[in-house]
Coordinates of C-alpha atoms in Angstrom, one line a residue:
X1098 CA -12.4 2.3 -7.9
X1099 CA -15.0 -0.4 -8.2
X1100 CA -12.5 -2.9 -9.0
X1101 CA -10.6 -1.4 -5.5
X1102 CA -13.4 -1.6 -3.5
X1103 CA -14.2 -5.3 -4.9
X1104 CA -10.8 -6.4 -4.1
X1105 CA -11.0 -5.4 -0.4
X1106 CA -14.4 -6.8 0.0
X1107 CA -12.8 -10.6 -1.2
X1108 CA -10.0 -10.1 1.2
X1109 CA -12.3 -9.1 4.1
X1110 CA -14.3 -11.7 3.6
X1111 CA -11.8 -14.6 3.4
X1112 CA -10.3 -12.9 6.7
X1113 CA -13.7 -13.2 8.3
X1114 CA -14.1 -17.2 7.0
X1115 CA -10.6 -17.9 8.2
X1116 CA -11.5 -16.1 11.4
X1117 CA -14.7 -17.9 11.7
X1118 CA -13.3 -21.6 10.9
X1119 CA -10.2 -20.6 13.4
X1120 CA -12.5 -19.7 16.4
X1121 CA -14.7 -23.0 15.4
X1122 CA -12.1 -25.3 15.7
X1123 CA -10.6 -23.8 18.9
X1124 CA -14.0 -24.0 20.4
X1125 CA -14.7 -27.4 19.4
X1126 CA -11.3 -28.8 20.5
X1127 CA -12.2 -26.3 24.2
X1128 CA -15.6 -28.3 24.0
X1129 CA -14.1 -31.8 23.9
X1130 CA -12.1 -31.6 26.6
X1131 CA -10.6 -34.7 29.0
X1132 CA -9.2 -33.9 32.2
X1133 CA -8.5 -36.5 34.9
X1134 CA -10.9 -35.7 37.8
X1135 CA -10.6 -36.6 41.2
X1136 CA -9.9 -39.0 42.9
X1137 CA -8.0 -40.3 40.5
X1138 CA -6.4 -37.1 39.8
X1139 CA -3.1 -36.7 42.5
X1140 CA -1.1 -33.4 42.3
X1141 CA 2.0 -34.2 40.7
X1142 CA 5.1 -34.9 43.4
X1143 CA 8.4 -33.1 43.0
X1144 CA 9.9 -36.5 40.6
X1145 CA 7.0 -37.4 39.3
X1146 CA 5.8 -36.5 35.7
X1147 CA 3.0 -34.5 35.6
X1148 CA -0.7 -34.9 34.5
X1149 CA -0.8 -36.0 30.8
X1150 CA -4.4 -34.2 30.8
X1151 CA -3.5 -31.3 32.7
X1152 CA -4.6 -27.7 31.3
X1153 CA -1.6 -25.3 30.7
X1154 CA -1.7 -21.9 28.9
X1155 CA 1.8 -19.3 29.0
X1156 CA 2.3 -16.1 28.1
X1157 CA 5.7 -15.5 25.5
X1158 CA 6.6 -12.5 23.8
X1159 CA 6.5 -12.3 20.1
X1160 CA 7.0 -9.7 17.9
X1161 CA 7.0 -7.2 20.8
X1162 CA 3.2 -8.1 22.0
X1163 CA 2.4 -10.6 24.6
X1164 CA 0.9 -13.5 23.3
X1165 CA -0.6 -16.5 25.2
X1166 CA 1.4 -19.5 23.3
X1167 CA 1.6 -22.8 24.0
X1168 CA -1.9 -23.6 25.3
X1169 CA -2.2 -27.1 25.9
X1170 CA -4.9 -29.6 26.9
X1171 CA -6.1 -32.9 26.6
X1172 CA -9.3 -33.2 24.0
X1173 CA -11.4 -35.8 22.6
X1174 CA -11.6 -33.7 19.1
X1175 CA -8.7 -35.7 17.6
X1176 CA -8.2 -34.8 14.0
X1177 CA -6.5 -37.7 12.0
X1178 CA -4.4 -37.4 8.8
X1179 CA -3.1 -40.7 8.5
X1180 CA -5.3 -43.6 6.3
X1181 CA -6.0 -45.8 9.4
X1182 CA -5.4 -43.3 11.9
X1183 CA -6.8 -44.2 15.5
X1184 CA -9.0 -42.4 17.8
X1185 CA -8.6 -40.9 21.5
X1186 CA -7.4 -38.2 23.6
X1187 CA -5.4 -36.1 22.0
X1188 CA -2.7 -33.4 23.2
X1189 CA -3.6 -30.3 21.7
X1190 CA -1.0 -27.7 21.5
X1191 CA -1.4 -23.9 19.7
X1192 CA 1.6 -21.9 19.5
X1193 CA 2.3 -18.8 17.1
X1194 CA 4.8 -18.6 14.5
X1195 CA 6.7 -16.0 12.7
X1196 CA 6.4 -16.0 8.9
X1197 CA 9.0 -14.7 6.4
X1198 CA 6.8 -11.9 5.5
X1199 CA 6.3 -10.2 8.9
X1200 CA 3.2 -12.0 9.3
X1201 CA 2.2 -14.5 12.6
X1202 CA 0.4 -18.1 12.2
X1203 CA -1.6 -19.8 14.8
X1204 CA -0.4 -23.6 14.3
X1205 CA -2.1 -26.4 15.7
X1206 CA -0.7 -29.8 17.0
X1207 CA -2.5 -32.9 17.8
X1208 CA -1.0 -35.8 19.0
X1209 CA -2.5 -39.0 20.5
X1210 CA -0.9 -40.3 23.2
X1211 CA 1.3 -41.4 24.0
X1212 CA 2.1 -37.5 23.9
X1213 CA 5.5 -36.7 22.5
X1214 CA 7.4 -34.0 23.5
X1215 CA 6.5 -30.9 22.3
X1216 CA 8.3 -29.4 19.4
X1217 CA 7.3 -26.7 16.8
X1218 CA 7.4 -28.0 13.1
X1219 CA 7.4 -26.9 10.2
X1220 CA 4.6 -29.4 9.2
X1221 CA 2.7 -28.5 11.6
X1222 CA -1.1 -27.3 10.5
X1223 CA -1.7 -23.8 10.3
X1224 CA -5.4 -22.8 11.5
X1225 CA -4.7 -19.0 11.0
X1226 CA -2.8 -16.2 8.6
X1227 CA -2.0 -13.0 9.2
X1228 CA -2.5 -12.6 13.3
X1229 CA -1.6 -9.6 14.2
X1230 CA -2.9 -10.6 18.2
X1231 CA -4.2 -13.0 19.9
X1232 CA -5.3 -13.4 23.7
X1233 CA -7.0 -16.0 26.1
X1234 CA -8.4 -15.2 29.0
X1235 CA -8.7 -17.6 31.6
X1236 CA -11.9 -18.0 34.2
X1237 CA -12.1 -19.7 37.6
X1238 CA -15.3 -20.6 39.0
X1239 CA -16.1 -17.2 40.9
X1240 CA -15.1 -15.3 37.3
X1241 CA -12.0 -14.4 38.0
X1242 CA -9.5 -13.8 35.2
X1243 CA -6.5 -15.0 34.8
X1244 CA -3.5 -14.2 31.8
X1245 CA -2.1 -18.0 32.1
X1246 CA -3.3 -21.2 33.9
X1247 CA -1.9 -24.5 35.2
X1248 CA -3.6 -26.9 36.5
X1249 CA -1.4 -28.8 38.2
X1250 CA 0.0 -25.7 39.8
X1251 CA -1.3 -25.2 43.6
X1252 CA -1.9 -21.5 43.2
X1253 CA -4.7 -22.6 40.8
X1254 CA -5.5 -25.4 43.1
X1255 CA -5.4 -28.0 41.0
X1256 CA -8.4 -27.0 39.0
X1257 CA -8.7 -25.9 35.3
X1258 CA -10.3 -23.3 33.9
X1259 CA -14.6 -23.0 33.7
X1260 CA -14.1 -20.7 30.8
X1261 CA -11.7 -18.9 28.6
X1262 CA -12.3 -16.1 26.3
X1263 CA -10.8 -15.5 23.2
X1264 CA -9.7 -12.3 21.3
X1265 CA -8.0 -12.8 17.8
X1266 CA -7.1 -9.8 15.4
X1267 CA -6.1 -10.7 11.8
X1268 CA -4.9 -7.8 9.6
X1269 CA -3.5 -8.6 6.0
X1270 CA -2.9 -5.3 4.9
X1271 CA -3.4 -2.0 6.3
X1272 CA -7.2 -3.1 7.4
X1273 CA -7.8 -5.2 10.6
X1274 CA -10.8 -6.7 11.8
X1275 CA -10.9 -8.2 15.2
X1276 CA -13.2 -11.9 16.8
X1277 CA -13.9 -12.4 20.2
X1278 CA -15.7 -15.3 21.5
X1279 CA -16.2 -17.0 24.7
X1280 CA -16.0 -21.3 24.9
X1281 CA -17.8 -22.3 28.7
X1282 CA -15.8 -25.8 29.4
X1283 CA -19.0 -28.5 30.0
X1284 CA -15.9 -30.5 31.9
X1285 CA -13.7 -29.1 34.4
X1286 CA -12.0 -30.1 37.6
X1287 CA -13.0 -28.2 40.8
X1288 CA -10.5 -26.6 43.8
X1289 CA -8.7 -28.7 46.0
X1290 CA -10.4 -27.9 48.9

């Protein structure tokens, strides 16, 4: 039994130091955001493209649990793998993907610009095993919450978010253990009035 209890004591505590580097990185990627502020920010017109640093978080089904996937922003916490690889804004995109063995992965993309279309791959950097859930919430500036955002969406006015809270459950076995954490944006872009 000692040998037992030893075993699930490693594995919770490489769950909580995955957990813990996960909800870093998210945070510091959150904290260095770049959004284009006004007045050089113009809502995007019916042909035009939109923003390349708007803030856009959906909500997809996946394994029978709503997820928010897809969150994408603009961020100054580029991480490069290439020897001479440049510096800038990056497009940050997380998305979750299904595993062979049942289990989810929170993936990470980071592309400088300029941005690509987005594309799951298989090379893609994973940030996080074995999530069983995972939700943002989304915070205007009078606190209300919202399930997806868009900034260049009218019924958000334009404006991204001023904070988002995140909840992340990782369960490898039979045991789960669930984060939460909340990341206050030090740059957003206010209503259109």
């Amino acid at each position: 039994s000692v040998f037992s209890t030893t075993a699930v004591l490693d594995e919770s505590a490489d769950i909580y130091e995955m957990a813990k580097n996960c909800l870093k990185r998210v945070a510091l990627d959150l904290e260095s955001i770049h959004v284009t502020q006004r007045p050089n920010y113009k809502p995007p017109e019916l042909d035009q493209p939109p923003d390349p640093y708007r803030f856009v978080a959906d909500v997809t089904d996946t394994g029978g649990t709503g997820f928010a996937q897809n969150i994408r922003f603009a961020s100054r916490a580029h991480v490069g793998f290439e020897k001479n690889s440049r510096e800038g804004i990056a497009e940050i995109v997380y998305y979750l993907k299904s595993g062979e063995d049942g289990h989810l992965t929170l993936k990470r993309v980071d592309n400088l610009y300029p941005y690509p279309e987005f594309e799951k791959r298989g090379s893609d950097p994973a940030l996080c095993k074995y999530v069983k859930s995972l939700s943002f919430k989304f915070y205007d500036r009078e606190g209300i919450e919202f399930d997806v955002w868009d900034s260049d969406s009218e019924e958000f006015g334009y404006a991204t978010p001023k904070a988002i809270a995140i909840k992340l459950e990782l369960a490898k076995n039979a045991a789960s253990h669930t984060f939460e954490t909340m990341v206050s944006l030090p740059l957003i872009r206010q209503k259109a009035e």
